[in-house]
Short mmCIF file of C-alpha atoms and ligand atoms in Angstrom, two decimals:
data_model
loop_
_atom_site.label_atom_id
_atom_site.label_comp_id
_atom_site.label_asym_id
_atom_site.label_seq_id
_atom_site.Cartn_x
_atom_site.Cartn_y
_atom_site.Cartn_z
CA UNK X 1 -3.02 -2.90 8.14
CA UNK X 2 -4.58 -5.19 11.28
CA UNK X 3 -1.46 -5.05 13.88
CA UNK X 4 -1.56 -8.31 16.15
CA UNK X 5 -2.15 -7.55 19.74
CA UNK X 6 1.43 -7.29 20.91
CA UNK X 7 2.36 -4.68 17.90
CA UNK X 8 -0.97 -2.91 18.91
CA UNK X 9 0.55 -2.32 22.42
CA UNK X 10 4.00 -1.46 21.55
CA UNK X 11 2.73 1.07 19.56
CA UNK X 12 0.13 2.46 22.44
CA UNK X 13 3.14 2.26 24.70
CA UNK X 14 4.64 5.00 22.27
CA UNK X 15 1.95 7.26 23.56
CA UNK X 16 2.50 6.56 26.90
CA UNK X 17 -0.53 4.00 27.75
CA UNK X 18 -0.21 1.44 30.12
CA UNK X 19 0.20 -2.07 29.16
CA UNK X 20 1.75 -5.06 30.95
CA UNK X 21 5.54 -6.04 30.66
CA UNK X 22 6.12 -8.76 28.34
CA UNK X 23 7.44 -10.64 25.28
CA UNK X 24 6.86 -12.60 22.16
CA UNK X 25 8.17 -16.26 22.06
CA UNK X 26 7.22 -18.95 19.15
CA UNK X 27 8.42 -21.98 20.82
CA UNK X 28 7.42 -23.25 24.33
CA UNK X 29 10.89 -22.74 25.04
CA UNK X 30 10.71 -19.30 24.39
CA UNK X 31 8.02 -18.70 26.14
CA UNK X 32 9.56 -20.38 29.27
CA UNK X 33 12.55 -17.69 28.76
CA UNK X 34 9.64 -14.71 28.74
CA UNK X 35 8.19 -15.93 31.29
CA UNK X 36 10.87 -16.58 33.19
CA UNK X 37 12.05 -12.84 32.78
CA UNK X 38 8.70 -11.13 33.31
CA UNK X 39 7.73 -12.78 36.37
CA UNK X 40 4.93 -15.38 37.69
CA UNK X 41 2.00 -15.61 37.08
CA UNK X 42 1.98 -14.99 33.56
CA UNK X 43 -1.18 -14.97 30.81
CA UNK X 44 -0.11 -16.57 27.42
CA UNK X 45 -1.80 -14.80 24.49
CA UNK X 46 -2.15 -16.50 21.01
CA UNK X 47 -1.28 -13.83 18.48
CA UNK X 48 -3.86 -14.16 15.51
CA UNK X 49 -5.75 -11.20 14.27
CA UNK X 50 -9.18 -11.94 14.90
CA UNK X 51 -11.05 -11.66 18.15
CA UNK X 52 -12.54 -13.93 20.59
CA UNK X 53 -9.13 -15.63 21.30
CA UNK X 54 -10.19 -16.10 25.02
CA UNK X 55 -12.93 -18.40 24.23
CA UNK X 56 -11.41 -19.87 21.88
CA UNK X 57 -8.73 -21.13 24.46
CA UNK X 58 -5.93 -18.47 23.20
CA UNK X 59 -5.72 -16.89 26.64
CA UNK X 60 -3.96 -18.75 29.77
CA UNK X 61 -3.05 -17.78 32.64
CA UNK X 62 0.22 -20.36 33.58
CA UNK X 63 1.23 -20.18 37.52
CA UNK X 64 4.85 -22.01 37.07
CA UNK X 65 7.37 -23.61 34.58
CA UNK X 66 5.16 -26.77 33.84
CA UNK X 67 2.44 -24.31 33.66
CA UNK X 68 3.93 -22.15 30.93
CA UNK X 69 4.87 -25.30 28.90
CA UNK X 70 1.65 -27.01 28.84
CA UNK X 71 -0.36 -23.75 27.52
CA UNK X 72 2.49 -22.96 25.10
CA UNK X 73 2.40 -26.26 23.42
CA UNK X 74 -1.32 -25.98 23.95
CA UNK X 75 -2.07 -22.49 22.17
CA UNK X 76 0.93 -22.76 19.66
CA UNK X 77 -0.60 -24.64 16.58
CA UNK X 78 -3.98 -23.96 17.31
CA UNK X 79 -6.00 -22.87 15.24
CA UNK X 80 -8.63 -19.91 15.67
CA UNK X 81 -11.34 -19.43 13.75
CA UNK X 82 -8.80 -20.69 10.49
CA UNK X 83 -6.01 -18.44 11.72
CA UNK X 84 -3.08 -21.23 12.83
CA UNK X 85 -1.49 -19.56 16.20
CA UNK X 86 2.23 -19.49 15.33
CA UNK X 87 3.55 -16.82 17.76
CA UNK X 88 2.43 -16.36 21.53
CA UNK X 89 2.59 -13.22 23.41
CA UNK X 90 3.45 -13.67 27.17
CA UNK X 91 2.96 -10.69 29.76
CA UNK X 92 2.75 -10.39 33.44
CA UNK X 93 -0.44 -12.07 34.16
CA UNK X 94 -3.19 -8.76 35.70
CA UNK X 95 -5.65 -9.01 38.47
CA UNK X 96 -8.91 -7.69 37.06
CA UNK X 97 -11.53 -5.90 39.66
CA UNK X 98 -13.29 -4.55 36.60
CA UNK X 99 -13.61 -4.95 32.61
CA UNK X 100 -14.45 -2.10 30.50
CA UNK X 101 -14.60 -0.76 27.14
CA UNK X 102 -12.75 2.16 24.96
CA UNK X 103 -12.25 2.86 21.58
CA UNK X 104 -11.75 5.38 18.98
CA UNK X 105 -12.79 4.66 15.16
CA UNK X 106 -13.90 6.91 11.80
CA UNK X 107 -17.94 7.77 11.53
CA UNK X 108 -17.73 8.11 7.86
CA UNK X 109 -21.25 9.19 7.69
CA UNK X 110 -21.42 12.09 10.18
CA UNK X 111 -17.77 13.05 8.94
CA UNK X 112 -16.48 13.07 12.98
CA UNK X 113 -13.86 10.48 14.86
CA UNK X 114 -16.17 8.45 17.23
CA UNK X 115 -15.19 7.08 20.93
CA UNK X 116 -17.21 4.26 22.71
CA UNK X 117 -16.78 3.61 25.93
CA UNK X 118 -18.31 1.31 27.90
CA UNK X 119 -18.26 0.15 31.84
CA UNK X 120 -19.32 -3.18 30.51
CA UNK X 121 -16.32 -4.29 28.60
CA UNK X 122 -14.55 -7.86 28.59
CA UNK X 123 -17.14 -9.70 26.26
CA UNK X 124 -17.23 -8.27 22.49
CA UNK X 125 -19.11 -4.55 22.09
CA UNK X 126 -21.35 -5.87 19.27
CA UNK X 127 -23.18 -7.90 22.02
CA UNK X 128 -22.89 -5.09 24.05
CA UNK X 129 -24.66 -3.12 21.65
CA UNK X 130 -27.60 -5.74 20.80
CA UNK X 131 -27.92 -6.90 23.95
CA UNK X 132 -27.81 -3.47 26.59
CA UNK X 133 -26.68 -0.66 24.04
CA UNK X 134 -27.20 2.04 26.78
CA UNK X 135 -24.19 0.60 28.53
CA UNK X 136 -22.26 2.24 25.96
CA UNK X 137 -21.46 5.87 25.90
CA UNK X 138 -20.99 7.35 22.31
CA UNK X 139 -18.65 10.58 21.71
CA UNK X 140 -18.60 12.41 18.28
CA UNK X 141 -15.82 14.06 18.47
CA UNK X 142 -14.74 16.77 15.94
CA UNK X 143 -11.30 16.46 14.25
CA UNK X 144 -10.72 19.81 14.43
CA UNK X 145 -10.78 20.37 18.09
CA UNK X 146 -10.18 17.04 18.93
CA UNK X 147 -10.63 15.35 22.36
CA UNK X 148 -9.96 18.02 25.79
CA UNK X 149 -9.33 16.09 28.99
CA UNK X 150 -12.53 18.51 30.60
CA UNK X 151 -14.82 16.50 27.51
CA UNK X 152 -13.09 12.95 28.50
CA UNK X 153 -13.74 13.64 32.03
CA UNK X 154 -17.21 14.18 31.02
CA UNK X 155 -17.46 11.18 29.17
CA UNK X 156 -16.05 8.83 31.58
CA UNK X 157 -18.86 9.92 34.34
CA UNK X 158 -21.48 9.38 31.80
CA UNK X 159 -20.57 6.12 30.91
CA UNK X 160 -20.73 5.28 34.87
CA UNK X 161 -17.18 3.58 34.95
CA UNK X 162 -16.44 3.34 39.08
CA UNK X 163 -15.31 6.76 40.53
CA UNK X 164 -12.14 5.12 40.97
CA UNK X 165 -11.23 4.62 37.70
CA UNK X 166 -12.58 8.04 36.26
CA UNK X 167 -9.72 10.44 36.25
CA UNK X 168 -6.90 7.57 35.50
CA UNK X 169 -9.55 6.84 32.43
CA UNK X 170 -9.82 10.28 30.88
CA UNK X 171 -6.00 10.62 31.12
CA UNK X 172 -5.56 7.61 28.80
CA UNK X 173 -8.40 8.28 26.48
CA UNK X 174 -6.87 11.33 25.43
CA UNK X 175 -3.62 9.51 25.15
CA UNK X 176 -5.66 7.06 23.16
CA UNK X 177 -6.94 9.58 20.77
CA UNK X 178 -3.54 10.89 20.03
CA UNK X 179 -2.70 7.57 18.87
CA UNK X 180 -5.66 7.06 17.07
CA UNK X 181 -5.54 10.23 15.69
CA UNK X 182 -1.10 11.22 15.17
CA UNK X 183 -0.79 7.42 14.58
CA UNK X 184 -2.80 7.29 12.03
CA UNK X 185 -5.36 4.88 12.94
CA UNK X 186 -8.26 3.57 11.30
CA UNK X 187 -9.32 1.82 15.23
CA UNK X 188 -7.80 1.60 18.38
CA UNK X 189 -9.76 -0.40 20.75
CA UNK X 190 -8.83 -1.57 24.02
CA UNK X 191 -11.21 -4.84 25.20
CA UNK X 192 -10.99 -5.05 28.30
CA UNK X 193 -9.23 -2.14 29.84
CA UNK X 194 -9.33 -3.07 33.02
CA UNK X 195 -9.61 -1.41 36.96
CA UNK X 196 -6.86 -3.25 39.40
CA UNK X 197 -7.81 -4.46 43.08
CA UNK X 198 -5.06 -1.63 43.33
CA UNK X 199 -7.09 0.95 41.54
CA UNK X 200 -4.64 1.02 38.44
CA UNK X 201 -6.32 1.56 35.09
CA UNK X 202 -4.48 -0.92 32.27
CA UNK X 203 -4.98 -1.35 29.01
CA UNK X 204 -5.24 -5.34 28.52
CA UNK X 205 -6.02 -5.72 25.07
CA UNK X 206 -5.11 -3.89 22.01
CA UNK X 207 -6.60 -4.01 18.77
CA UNK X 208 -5.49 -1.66 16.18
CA UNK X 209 -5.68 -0.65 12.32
CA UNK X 210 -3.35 1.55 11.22
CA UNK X 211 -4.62 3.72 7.62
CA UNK X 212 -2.76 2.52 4.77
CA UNK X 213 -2.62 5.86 3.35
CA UNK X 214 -0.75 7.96 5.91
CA UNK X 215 2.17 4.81 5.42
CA UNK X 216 4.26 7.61 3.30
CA UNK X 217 4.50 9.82 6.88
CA UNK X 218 5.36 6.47 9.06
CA UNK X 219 8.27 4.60 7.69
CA UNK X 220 8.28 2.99 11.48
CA UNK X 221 5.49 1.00 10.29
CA UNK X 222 7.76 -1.73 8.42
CA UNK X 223 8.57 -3.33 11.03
CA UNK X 224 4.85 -4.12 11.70
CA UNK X 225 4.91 -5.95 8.57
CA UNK X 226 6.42 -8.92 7.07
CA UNK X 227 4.39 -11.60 8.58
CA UNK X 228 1.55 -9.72 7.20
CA UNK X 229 1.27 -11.92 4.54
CA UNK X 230 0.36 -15.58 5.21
CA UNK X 231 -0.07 -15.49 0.74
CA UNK X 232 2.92 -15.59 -1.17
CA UNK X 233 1.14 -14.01 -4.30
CA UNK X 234 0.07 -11.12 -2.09
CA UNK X 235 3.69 -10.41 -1.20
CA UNK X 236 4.68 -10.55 -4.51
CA UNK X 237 1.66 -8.19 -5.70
CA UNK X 238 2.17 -5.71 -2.88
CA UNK X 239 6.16 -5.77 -4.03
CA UNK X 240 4.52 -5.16 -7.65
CA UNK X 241 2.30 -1.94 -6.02
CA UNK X 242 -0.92 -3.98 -7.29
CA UNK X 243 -4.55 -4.19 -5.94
CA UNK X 244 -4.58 -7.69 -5.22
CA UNK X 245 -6.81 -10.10 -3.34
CA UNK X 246 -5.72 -14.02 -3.89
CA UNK X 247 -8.49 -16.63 -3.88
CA UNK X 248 -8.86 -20.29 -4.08
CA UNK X 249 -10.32 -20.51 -8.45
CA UNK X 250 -8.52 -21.15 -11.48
CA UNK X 251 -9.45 -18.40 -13.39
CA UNK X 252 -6.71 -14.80 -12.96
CA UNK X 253 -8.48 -11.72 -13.35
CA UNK X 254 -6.67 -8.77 -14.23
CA UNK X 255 -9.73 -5.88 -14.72
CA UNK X 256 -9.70 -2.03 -15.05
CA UNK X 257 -11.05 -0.27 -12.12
CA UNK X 258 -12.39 -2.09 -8.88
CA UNK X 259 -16.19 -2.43 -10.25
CA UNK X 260 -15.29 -4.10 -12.89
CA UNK X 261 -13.00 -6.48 -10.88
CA UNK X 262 -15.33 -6.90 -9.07
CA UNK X 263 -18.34 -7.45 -11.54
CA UNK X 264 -15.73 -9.91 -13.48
CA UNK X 265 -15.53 -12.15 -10.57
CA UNK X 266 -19.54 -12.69 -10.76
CA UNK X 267 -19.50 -13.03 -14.42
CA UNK X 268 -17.09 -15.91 -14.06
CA UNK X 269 -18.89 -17.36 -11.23
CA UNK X 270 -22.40 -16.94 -12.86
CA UNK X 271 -21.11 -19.38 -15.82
CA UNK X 272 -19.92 -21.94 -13.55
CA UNK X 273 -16.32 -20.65 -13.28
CA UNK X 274 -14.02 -19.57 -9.69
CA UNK X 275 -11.73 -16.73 -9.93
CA UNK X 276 -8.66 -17.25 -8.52
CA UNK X 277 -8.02 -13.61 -7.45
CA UNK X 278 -9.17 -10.08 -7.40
CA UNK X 279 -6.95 -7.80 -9.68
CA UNK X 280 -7.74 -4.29 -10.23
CA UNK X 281 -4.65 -2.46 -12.42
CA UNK X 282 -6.51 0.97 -11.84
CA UNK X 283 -6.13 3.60 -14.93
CA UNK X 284 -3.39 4.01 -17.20
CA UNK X 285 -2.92 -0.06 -17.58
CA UNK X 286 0.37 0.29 -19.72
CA UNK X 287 2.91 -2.34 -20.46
CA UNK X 288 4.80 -2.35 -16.62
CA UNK X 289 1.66 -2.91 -15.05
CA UNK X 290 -0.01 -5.51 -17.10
CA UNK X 291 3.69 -7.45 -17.00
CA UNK X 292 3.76 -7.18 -13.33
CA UNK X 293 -0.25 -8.21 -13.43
CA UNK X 294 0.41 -11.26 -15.46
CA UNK X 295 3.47 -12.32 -13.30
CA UNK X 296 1.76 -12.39 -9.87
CA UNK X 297 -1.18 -14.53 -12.06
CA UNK X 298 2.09 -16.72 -13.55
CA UNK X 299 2.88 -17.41 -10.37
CA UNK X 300 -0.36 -19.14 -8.83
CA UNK X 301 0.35 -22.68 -9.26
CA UNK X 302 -3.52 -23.36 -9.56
CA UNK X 303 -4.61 -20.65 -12.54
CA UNK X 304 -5.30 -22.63 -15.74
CA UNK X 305 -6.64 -19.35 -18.10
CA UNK X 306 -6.64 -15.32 -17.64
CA UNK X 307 -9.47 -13.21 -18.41
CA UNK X 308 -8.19 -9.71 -19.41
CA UNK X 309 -11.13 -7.45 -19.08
CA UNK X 310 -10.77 -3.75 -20.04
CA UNK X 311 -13.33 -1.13 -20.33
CA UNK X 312 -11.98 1.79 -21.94
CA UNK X 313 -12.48 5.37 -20.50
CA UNK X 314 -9.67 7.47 -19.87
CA UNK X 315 -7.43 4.28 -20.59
CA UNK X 316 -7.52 4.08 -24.14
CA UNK X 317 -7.91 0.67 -25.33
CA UNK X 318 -4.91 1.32 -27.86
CA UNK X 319 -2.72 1.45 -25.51
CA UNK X 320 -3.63 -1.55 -23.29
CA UNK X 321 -3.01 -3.28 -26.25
CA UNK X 322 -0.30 -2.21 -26.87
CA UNK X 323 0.60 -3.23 -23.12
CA UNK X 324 -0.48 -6.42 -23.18
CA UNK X 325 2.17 -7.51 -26.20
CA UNK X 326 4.96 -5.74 -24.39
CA UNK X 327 3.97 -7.49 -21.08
CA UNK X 328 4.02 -11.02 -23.60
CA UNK X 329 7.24 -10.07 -24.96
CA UNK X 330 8.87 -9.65 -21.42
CA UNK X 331 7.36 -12.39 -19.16
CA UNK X 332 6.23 -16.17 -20.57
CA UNK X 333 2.45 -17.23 -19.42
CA UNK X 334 1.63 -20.48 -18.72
CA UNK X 335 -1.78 -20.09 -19.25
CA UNK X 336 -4.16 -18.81 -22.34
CA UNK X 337 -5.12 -15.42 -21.65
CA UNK X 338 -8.66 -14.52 -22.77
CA UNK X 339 -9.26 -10.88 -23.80
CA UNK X 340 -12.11 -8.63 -23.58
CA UNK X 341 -11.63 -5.42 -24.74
CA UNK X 342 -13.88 -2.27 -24.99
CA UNK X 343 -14.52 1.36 -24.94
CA UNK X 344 -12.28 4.17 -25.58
CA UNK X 345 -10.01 3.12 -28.81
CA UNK X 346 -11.77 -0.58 -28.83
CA UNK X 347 -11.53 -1.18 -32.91
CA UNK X 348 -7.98 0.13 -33.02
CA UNK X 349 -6.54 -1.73 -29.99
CA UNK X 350 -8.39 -5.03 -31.20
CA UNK X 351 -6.98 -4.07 -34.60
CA UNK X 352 -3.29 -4.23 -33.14
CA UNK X 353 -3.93 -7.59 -31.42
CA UNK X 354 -5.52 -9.17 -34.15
CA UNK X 355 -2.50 -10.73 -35.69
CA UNK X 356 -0.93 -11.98 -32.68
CA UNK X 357 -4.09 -13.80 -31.56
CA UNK X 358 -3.53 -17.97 -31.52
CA UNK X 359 -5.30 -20.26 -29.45
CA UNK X 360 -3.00 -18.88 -26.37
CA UNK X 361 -4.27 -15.24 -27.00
CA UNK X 362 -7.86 -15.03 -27.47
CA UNK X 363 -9.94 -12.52 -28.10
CA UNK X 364 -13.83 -12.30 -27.64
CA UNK X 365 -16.54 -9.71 -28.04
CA UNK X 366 -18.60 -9.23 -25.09
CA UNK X 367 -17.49 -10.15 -20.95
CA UNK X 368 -20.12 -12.75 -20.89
CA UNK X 369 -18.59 -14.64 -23.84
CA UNK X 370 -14.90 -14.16 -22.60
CA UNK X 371 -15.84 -15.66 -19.24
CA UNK X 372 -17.67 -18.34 -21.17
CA UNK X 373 -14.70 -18.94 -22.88
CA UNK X 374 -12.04 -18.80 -20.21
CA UNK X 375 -13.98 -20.88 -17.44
CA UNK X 376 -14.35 -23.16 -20.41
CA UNK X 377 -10.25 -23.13 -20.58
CA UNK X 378 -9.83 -23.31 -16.76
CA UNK X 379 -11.91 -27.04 -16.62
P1 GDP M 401 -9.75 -11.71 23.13
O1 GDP M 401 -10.62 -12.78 23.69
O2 GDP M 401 -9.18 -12.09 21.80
O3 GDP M 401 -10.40 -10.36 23.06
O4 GDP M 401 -8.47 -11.58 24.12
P2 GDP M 401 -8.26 -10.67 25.41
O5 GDP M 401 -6.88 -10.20 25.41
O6 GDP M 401 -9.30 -9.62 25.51
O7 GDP M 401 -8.43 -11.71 26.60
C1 GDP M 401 -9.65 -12.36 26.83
C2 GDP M 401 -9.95 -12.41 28.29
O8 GDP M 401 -8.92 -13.09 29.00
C3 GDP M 401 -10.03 -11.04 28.95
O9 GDP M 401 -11.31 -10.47 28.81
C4 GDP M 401 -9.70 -11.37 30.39
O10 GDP M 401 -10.90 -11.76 31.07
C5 GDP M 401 -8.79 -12.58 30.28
N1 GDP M 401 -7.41 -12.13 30.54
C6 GDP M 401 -6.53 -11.61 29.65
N2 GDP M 401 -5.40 -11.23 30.25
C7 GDP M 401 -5.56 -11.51 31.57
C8 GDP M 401 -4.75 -11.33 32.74
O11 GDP M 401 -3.63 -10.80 32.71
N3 GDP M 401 -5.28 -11.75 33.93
C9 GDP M 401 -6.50 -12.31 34.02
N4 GDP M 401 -6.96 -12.66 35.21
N5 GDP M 401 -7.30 -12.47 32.95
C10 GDP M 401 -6.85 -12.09 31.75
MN1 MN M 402 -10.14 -8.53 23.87
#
């Protein structure tokens, strides 16, 4: 889960980083009241998840009342990079002597956490790394024995931040790796963390993803979410515990196992067909998931047929038949669902369809021909 940058720095203020005093506001009245409490100048802050806000005129700094109102009604509404700004965060505007870099993220590959820090921060690392990559200082840092502030101290002189800003630095990247690493992060980046004319080291930025699968150990988390979903259908298939992705076709997918999701999404698209979602039920596709699949599909205004496609391997094809006419008998479909069925137990779970097939259950041999067939039904 992406948190937006003002969640990103509550949640570094929980291990003690520095960030500025402020507050969310979704109105330009709001923000007046924030601003008002926080004290002038102030920087407004659109609050989309995707980078590059700044340029994209997200960021302003507002001197007075008038000030705060223009921006607001400015930034609020806009819309970055096709993410509509609908909340603004507004802190105590920062003077910046410097702009650097820090963050923390998995190296899958060498099997270590990695840190990058850089004393060129402020414009986005990736041009940093094409453009000068020795301004960045990589750390491989084992999970076992973590990050010591005597390595961080290292680290900060090697990547040449100013003297000044050295021993404030290495304090907060260790603070930042306990985040990263107790909170459960998947990245915590800070762009820019910034050097003061008064020497103070800041975090001004905040981006942060937190790992889905440590959500069991951090029931905190829920209040990061709810305006996580801009899709009703993915709210209503994360309430359903499904792996779903909505797109913009008119063919549902519900598929066994990601690859094949995945592979029935080209299929569709290679016979002149657009899936309307990604839907992978994972093994054991009995009767409560395939209901639950077929009611997040039910509920997409803009699906006009369902390919089923099951490959049989530990799920036994039997039994998803058997889970597809329970999941019929419990929820009404709109549209015709097209099955393809195959593998483990094929012949006897086609054999216990075959008499409730009608020209709203269909059944066909291969996944080209069911695509065929269901694009046909979607146009
Ligand atoms: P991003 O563009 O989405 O990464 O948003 P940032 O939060 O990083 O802000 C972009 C830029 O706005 C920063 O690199 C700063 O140069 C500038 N900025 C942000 N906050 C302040 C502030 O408090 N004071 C000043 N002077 N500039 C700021
Ligand atoms: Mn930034």
């Amino acid at each position: 889960m992406d948190l937006f940058e003002y969640q990103g720095k509550q949640y570094f203020a929980r291990y003690g980083i520095a960030v500025s005093p402020g507050g969310v506001a979704d109105t330009v009245d709001e923000a007046v009241v924030v601003a008002q409490r926080v004290g002038y100048p102030v920087v407004l802050k659109a609050q989309v998840k995707v980078g590059g806000r700044g340029k994209a005129g997200g960021v302003k700094v507002a001197n007075d009342v008038e000030e705060v109102s223009e921006h607001a009604r400015g930034i609020l509404g806009l819309d970055i990079k096709g993410h509509v700004v609908k909340r603004l965060w507004v802190e105590r505007a920062s003077d910046i002597a410097k702009e650097y870099y820090a963050s923390f993220t998995l190296d899958r590959a060498n099997k270590t956490h990695l840190g990058m820090l850089s004393a060129q921060g402020g414009v986005e690392i990736e041009v940093v790394a094409e453009e000068n990559p020795d301004a960045i200082a990589f750390l491989s840092i084992d999970p076992v024995q973590g990050l010591s502030l005597a390595t961080a101290r290292r680290w900060v002189s090697e990547a040449e931040l100013d003297e000044i800003a050295r021993e404030q630095t290495a304090e907060l990247l260790v603070k930042l790796y306990d985040c990263y690493t107790n909170g459960d992060c998947d990245l915590a980046e800070i762009n820019p963390l910034i050097l003061t004319p008064d020497n103070e080291v800041h975090a001004l930025d905040a981006k942060v993803t937190l790992d889905e699968n440590a959500s069991y150990r951090h029931p905190e988390w829920e209040e990061f979410r709810g305006d996580e979903f801009d899709d009703p259908r993915e709210k209503l298939a994360k309430e359903k515990g499904l792996n779903y992705v909505g797109l913009d076709g008119t063919v549902g997918i519900i598929a066994n196992g990601a690859g094949l999701a995945m592979s029935t999404l080209d299929v569709v698209n290679q016979v002149g067909g657009t899936a309307a979602n990604f839907l992978d039920i994972g093994g054991g596709a009995n009767a409560d998931v395939m209901a639950a699949a077929l009611e997040v599909i039910n509920a997409d205004p803009k699906v006009k047929s369902i390919f089923v496609n099951i490959f049989g391997g530990i799920t036994r094809v039997d039994e998803v038949a058997n889970g597809v006419l329970e999941a019929l008998r419990r929820v009404t479909i709109n549209s015709p669902i097209v099955l393809r069925l195959d593998g483990t137990n094929a012949l006897e779970g086609r054999a216990i369809l075959a008499p409730h097939l009608s020209d709203h259950l269909i059944a066909e041999p291969t996944m080209l021909d069911a695509a065929r067939r269901a694009v046909a039904l979607a146009s």
